[in-house]
mmCIF file of C-alpha atoms and ligand atoms in Angstrom:
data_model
loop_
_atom_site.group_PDB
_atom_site.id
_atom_site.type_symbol
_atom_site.label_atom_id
_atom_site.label_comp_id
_atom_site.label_asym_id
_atom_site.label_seq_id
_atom_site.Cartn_x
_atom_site.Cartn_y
_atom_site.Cartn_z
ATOM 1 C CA UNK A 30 47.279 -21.672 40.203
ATOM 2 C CA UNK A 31 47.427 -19.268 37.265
ATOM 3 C CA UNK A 32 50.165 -17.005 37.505
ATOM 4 C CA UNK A 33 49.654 -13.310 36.394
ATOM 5 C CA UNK A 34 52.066 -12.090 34.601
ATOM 6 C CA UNK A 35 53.057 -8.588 33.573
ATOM 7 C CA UNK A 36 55.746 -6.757 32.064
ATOM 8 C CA UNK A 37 55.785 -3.502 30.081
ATOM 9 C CA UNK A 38 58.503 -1.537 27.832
ATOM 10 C CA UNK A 39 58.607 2.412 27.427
ATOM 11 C CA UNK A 40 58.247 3.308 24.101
ATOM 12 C CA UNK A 41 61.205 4.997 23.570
ATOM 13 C CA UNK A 42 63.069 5.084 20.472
ATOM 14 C CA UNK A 43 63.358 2.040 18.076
ATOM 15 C CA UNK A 44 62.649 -1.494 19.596
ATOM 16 C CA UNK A 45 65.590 -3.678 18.850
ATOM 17 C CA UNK A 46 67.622 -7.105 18.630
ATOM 18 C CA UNK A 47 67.903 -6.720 22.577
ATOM 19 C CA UNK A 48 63.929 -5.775 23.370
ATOM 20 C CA UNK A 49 63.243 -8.959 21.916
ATOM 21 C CA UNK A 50 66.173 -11.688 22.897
ATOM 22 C CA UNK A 51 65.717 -10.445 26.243
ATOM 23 C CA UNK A 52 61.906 -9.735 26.258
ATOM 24 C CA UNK A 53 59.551 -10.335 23.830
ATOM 25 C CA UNK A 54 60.588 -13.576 23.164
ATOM 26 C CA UNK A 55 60.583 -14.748 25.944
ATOM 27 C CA UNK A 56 56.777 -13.134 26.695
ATOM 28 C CA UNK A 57 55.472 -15.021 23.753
ATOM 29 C CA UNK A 58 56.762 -18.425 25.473
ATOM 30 C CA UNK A 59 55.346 -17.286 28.720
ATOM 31 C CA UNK A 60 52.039 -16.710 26.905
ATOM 32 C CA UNK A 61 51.668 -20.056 25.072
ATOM 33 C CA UNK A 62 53.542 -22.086 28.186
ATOM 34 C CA UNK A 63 50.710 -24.188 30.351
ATOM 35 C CA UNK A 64 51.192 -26.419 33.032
ATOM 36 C CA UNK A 65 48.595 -29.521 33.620
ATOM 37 C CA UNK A 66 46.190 -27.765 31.071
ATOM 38 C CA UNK A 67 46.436 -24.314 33.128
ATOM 39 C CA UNK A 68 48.111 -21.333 31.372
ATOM 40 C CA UNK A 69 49.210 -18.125 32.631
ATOM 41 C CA UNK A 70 47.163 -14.901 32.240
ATOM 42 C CA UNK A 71 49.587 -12.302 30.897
ATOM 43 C CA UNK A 72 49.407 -8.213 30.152
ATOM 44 C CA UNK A 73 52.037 -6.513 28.234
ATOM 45 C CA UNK A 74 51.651 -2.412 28.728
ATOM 46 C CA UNK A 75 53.313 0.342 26.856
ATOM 47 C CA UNK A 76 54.146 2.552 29.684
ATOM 48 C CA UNK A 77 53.736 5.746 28.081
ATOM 49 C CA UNK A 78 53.369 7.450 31.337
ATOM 50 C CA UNK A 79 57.050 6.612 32.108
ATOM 51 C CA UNK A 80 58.786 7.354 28.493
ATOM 52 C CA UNK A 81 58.081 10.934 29.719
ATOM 53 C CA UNK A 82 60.337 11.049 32.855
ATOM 54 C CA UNK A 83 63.476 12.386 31.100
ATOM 55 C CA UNK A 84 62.221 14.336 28.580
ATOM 56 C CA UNK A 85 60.220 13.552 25.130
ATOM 57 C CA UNK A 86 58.960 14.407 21.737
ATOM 58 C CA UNK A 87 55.571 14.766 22.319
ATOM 59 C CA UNK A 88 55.718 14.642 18.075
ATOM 60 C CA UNK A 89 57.097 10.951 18.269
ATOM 61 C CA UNK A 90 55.233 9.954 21.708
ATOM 62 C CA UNK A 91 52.119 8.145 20.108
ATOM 63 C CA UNK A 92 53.641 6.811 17.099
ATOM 64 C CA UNK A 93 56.054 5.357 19.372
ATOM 65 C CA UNK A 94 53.453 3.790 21.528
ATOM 66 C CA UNK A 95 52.096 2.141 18.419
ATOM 67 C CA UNK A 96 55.330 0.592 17.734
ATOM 68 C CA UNK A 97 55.481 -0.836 20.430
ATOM 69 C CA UNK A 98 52.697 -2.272 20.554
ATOM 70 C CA UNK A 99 53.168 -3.596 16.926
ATOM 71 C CA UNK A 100 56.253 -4.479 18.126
ATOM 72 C CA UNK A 101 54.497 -7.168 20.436
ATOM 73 C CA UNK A 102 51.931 -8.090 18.113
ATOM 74 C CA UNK A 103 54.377 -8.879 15.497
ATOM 75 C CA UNK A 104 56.326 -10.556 17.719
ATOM 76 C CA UNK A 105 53.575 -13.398 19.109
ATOM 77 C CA UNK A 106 51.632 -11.908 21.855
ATOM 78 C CA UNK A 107 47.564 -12.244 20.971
ATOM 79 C CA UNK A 108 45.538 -9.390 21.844
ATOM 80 C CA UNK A 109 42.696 -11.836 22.286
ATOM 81 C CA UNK A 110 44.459 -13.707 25.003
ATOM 82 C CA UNK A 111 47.287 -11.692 26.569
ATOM 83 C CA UNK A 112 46.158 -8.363 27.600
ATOM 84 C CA UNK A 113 48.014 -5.206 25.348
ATOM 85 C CA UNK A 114 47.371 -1.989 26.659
ATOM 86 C CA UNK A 115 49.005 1.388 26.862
ATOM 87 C CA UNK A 116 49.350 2.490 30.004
ATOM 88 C CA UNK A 117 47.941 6.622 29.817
ATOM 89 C CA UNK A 118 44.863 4.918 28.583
ATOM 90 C CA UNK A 119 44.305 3.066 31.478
ATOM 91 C CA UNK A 120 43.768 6.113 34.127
ATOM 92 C CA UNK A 121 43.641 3.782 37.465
ATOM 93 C CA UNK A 122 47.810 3.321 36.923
ATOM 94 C CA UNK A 123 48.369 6.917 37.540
ATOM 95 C CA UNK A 124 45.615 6.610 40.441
ATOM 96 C CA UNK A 125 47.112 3.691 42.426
ATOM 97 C CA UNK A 126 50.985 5.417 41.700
ATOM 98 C CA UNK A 127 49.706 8.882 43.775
ATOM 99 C CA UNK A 128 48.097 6.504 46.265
ATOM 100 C CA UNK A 129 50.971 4.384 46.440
ATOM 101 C CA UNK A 130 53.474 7.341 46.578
ATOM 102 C CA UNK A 131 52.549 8.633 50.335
ATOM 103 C CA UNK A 132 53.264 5.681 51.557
ATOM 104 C CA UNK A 133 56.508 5.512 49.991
ATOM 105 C CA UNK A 134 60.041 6.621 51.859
ATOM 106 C CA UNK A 135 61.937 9.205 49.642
ATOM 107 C CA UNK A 136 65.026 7.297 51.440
ATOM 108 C CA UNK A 137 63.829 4.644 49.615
ATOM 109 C CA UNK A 138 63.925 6.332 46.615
ATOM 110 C CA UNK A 139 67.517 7.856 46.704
ATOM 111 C CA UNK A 140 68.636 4.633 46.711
ATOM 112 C CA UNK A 141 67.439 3.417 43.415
ATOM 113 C CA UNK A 142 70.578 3.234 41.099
ATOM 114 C CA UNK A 143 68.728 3.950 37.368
ATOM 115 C CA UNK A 144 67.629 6.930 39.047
ATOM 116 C CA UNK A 145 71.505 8.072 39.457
ATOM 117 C CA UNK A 146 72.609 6.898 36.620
ATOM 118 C CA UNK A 147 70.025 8.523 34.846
ATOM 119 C CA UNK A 148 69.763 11.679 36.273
ATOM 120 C CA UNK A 149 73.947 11.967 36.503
ATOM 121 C CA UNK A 150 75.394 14.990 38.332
ATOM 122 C CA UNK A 151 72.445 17.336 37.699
ATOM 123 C CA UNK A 152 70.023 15.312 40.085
ATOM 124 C CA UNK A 153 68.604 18.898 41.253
ATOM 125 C CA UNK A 154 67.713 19.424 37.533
ATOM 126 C CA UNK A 155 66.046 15.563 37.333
ATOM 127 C CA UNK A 156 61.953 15.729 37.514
ATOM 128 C CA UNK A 157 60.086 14.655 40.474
ATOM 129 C CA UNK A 158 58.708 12.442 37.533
ATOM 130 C CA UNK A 159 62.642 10.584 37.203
ATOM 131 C CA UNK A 160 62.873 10.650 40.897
ATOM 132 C CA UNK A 161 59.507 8.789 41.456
ATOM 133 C CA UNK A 162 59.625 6.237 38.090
ATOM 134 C CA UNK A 163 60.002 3.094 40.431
ATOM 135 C CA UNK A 164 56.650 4.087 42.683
ATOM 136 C CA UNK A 165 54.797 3.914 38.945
ATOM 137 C CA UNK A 166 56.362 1.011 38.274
ATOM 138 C CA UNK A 167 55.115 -0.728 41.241
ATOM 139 C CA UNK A 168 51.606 0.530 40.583
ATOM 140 C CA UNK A 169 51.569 -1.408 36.898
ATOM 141 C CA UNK A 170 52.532 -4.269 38.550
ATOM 142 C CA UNK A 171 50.244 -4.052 41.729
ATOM 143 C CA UNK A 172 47.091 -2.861 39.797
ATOM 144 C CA UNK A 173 46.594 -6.479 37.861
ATOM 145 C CA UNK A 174 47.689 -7.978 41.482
ATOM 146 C CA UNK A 175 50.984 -9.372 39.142
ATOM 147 C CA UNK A 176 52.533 -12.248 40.793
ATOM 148 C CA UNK A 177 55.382 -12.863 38.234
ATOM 149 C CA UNK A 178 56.940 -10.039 36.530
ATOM 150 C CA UNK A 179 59.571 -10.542 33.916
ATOM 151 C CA UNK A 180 62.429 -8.012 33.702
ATOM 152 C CA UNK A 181 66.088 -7.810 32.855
ATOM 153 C CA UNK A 182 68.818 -7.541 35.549
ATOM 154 C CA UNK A 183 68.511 -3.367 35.589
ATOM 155 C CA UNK A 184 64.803 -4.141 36.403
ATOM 156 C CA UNK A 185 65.258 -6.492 39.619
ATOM 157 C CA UNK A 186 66.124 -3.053 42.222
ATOM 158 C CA UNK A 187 63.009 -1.901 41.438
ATOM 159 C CA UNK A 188 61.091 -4.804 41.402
ATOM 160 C CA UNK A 189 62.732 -5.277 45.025
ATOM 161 C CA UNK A 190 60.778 -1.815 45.802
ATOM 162 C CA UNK A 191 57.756 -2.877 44.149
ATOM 163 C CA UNK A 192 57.924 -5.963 46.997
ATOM 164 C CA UNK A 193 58.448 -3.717 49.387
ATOM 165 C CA UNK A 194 55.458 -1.120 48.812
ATOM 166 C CA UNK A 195 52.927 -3.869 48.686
ATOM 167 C CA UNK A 196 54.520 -5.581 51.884
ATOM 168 C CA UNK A 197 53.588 -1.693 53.203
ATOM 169 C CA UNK A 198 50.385 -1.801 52.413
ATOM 170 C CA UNK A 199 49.362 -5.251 53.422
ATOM 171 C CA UNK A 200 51.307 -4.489 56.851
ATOM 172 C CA UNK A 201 49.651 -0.789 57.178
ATOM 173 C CA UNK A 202 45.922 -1.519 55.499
ATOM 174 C CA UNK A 203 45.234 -5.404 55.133
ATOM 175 C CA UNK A 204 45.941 -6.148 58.880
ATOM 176 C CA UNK A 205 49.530 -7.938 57.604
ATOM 177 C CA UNK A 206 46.775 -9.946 55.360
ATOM 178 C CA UNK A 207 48.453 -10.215 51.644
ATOM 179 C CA UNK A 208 46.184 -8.133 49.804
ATOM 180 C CA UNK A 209 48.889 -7.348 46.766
ATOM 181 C CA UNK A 210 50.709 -10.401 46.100
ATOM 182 C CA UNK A 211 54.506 -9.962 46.202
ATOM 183 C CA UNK A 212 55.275 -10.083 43.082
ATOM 184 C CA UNK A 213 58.234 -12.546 41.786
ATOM 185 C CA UNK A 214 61.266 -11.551 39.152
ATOM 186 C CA UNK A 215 61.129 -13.911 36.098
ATOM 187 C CA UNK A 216 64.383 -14.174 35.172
ATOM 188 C CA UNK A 217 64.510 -16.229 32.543
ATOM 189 C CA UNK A 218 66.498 -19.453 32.197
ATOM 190 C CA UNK A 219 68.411 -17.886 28.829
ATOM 191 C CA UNK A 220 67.421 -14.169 29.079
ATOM 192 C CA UNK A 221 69.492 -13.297 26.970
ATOM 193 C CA UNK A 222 71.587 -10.088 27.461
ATOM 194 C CA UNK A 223 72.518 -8.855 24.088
ATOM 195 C CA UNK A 224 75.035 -6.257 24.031
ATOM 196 C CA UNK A 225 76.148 -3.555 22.202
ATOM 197 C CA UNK A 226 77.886 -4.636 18.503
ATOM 198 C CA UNK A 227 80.472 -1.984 19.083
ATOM 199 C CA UNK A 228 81.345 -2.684 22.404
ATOM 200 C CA UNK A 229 80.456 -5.721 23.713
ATOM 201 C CA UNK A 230 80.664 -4.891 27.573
ATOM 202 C CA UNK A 231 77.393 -2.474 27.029
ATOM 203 C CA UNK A 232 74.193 -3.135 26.502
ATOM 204 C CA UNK A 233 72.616 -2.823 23.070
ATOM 205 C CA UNK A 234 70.251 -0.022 23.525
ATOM 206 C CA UNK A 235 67.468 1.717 21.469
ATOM 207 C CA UNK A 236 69.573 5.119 23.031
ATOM 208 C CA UNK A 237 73.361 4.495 22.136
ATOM 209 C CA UNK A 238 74.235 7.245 19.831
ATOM 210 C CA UNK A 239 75.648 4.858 17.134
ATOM 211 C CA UNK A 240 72.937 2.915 15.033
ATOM 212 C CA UNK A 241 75.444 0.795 14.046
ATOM 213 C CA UNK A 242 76.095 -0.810 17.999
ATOM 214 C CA UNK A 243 72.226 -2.396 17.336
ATOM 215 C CA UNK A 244 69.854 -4.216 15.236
ATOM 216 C CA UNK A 245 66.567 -2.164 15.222
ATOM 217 C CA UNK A 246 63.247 -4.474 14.432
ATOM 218 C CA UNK A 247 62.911 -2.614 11.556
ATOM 219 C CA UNK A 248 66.287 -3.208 10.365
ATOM 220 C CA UNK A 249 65.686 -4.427 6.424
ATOM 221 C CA UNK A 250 68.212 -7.833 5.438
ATOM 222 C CA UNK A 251 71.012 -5.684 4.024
ATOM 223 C CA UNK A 252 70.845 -3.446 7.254
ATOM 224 C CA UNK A 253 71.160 -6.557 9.113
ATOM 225 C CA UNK A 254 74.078 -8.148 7.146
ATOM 226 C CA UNK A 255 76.027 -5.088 6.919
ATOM 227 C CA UNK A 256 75.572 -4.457 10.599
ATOM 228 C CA UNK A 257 77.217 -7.639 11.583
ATOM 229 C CA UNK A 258 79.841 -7.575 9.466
ATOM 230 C CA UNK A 259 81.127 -4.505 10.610
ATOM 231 C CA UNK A 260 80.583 -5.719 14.271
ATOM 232 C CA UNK A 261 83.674 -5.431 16.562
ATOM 233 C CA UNK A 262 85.289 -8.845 16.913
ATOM 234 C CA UNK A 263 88.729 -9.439 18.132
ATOM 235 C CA UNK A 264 92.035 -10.723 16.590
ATOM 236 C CA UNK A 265 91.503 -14.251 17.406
ATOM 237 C CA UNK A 266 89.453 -17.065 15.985
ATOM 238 C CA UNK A 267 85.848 -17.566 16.844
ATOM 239 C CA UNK A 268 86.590 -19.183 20.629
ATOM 240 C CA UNK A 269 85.463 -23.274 21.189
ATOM 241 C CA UNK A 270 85.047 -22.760 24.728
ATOM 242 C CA UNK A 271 84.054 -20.303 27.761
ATOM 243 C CA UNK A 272 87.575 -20.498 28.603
ATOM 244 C CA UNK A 273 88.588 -19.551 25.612
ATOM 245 C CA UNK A 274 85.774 -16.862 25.484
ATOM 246 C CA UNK A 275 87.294 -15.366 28.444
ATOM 247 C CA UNK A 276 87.664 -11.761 28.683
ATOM 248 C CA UNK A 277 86.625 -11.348 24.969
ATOM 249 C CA UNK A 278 83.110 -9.917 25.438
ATOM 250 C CA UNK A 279 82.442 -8.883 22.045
ATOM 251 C CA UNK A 280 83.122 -12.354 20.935
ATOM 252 C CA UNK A 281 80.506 -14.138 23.127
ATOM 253 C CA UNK A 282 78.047 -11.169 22.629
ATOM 254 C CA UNK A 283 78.087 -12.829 18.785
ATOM 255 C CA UNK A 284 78.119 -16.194 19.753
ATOM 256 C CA UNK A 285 74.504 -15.612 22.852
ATOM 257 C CA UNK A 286 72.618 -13.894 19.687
ATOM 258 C CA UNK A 287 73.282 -16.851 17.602
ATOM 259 C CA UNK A 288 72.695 -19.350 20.164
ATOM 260 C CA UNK A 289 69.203 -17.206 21.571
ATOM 261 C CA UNK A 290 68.243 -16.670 18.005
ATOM 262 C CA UNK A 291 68.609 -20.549 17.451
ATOM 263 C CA UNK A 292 67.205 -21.686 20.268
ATOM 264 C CA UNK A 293 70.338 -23.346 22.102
ATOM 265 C CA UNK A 294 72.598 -22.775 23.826
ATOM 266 C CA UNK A 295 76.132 -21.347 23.378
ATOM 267 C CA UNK A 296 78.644 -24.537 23.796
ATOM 268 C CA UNK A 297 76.268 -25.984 20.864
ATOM 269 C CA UNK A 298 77.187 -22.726 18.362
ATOM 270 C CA UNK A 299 81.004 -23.238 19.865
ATOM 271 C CA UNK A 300 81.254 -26.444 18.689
ATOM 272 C CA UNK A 301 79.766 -25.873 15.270
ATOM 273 C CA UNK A 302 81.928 -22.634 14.763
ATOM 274 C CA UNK A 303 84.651 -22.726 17.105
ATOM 275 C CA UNK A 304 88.018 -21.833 15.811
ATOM 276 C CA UNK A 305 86.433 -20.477 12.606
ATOM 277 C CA UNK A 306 87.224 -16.911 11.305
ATOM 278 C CA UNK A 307 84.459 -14.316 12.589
ATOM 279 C CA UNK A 308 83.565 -14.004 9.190
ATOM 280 C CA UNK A 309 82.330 -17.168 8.785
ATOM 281 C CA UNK A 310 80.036 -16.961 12.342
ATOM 282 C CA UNK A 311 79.077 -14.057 11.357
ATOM 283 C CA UNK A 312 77.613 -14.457 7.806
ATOM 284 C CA UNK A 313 75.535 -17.278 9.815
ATOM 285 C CA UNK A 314 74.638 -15.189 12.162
ATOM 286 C CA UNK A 315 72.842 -12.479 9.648
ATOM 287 C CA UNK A 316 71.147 -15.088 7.374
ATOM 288 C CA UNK A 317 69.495 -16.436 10.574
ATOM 289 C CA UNK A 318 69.023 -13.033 11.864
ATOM 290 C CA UNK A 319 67.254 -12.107 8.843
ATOM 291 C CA UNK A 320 65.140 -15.222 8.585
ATOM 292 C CA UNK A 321 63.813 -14.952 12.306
ATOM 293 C CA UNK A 322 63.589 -11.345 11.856
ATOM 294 C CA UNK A 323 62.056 -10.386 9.098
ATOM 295 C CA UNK A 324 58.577 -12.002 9.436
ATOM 296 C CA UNK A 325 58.402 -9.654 12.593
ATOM 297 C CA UNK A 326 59.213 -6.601 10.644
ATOM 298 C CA UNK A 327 57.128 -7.437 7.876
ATOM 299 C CA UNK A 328 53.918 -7.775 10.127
ATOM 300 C CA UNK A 329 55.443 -4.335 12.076
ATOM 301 C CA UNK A 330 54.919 -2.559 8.899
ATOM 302 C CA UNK A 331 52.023 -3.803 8.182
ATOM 303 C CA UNK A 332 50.343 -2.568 11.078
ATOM 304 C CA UNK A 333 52.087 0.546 11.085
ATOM 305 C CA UNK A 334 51.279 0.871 7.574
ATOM 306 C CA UNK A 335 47.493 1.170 8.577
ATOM 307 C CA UNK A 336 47.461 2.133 12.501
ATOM 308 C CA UNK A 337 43.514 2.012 12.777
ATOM 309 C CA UNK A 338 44.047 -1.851 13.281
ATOM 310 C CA UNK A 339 46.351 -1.140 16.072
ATOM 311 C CA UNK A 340 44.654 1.892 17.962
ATOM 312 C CA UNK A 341 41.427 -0.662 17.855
ATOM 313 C CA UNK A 342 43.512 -3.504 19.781
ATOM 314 C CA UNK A 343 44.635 -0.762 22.310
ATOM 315 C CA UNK A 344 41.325 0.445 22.658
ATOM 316 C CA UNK A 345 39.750 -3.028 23.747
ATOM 317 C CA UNK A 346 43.185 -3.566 25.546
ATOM 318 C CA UNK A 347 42.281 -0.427 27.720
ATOM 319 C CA UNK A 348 39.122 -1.794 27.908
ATOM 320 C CA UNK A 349 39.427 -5.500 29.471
ATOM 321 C CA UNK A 350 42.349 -3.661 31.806
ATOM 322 C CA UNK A 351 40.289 -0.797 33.002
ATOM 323 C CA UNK A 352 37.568 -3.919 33.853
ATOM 324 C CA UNK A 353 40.289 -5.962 35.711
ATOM 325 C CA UNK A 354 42.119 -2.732 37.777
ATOM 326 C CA UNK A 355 38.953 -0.573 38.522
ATOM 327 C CA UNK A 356 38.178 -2.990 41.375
ATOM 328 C CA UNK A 357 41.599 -3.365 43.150
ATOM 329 C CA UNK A 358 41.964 0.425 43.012
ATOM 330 C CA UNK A 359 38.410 0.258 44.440
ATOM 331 C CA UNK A 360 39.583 -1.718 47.306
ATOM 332 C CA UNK A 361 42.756 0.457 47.984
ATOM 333 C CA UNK A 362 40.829 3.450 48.411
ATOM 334 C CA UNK A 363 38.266 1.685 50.412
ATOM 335 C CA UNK A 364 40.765 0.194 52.922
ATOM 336 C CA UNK A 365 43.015 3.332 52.985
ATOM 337 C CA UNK A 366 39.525 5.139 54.266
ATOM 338 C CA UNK A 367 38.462 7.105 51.753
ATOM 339 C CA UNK A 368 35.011 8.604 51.583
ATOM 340 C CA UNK A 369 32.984 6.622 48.779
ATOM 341 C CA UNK A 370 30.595 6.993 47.002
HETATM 342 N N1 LIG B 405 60.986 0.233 34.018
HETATM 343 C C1 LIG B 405 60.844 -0.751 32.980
HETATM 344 C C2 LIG B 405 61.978 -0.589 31.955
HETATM 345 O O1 LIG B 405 62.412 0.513 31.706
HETATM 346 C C3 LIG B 405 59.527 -0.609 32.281
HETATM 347 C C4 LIG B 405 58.381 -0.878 33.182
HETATM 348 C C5 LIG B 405 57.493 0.031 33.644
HETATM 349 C C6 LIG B 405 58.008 -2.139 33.683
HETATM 350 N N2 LIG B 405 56.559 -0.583 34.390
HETATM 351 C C7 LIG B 405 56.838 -1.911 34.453
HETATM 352 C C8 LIG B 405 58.532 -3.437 33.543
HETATM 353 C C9 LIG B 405 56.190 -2.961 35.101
HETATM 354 C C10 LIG B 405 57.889 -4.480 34.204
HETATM 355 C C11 LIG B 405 56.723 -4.228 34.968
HETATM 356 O O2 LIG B 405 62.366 -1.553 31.369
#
């Protein structure tokens, strides 16, 4: 059977090392992966909708959806066989979310951790649009009827709720029948968490304050090298071993980029640099950075360098997605008893 696959990013910020170790990479594989001649049907969305929850430039919003979907482009994913869309232009994501959201348990909802960790002490000042993220999230991924979505560990409590609101409506309007399919985490077998350069027990994120903790897509070479030379490291020698990794996060956090960017795994980079300086890992470590890197941000500025190409592919993305969702969202309102037309 094919399997569906969607994910999505918010275009927030700069894309970096970390959006595409963990994700894009991966998505690309996922697109050109087929088993016995069948491969799967995937749909990468910008979720513009959601990149508004906390708070936004509405100067930098649509240049930043372009990115991102450069970002993807650049990356691997086709726009003539994977589905690219952003998600405002795709109007049946906001209608499934209300729909969705009345059938939803704010209980449910308080329990969500981003949601307290993003909102911190001043919860009562959070928006309704913060406090209700997840319930959007599930209607991206129940729209296309997803049955695999691929997301990073922070993802998974939400995807759990996303499992939950479709087991709701297949218990409450499908007569237990399994309308929306319940849609499975891919976790991927070396998602690879890449954390911060400055401190290697957080994640590298398009929002730490410090460029320096990341490596942004559009990073040029000498950005690159300079960045992981001055990454933290510890007194020691570059470890052989896990054990020897132990407790030395920032170490490891070197060694999983080299080993995702290489396409192995991390005993393999141990043994070729273990018990070398940092220096020496890490002057390896930009030169293949740079050389798996810049072809991406090449084509990135390319397209962002003449965004007519790029509002086109989201145009026809919108297009083929509005096709695919309008009759699910059809159904919903048919079997939740609307009046239609
Ligand atoms: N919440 C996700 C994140 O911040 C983005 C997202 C929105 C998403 N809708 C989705 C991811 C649907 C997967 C599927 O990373």
């Amino acid at each position: 059977m094919t399997k569906r696959i969607l994910s999505c990013m918010q275009p927030t910020n700069r894309l970096q090392l970390g959006n595409y170790l963990g994700a894009l990479k991966n998505w690309v594989k996922l697109q050109d992966e087929a088993k016995d001649g069948v491969s799967n049907q995937c749909l990468y969305g910008a979720v513009d909708l959601h990149a508004i929850t906390n708070g936004h430039d509405p100067a930098a919003l649509a240049n930043a959806t372009r990115e991102t979907a450069a970002a993807y482009i650049a990356a691997g994913v086709d726009p003539s066989r994977s589905y690219i869309f952003a998600q405002s232009h795709v109007p049946q994501h906001a209608q499934l979310n209300w729909l969705l959201s009345s059938m939803t348990q704010m209980g449910k909802l308080e329990r969500m951790t981003q949601f307290k960790d993003k909102a911190g002490k001043n919860a009562e000042r959070a928006s309704l649009g913060l406090f209700a993220y997840p319930v959007l999230m599930a209607a991206d991924i129940l729209l296309y009827k997803a049955t695999h979505v691929p997301v990073g560990e922070d993802q998974k409590q939400h995807l759990e709720l996303t499992r939950d609101i479709a087991s709701v409506f297949n218990e409450k309007y499908a007569n237990g029948e399994e309308y929306f399919p319940l849609p499975e985490p891919y976790i991927m077998g070396t998602a690879t968490r890449v954390m911060s350069l400055r401190d290697g027990t957080q994640k590298m994120s398009k929002s730490a304050e410090s460029d320096m903790s990341r490596i942004n897509l559009t990073d040029d070479a000498d950005m690159i090298a300079k960045k992981f030379k001055k990454a933290k490291t510890d007194q020691g020698n570059v470890p052989a071993s896990d054990a020897e990794g132990e407790g030395r996060p920032e170490a490891m956090n070197l060694i999983g980029i080299y080993a995702a960017l290489s396409d192995t795994d991390m005993q393999v980079v141990m043994n070729e640099f273990g018990g070398q300086q940092f220096s020496a890992l890490k002057t390896a470590l930009s030169d293949l950075a740079v050389a798996k890197l810049s072809p991406i941000t090449t084509r990135m500025n390319e397209l962002m360098g003449d965004v007519a190409e790029i509002d086109a592919i989201l145009k026809a993305g919108a297009e083929k997605a509005q096709e695919l969702t309008q009759p699910t969202l059809d159904d919903v309102y048919r079997m939740m008893g609307f009046l239609r037309g």
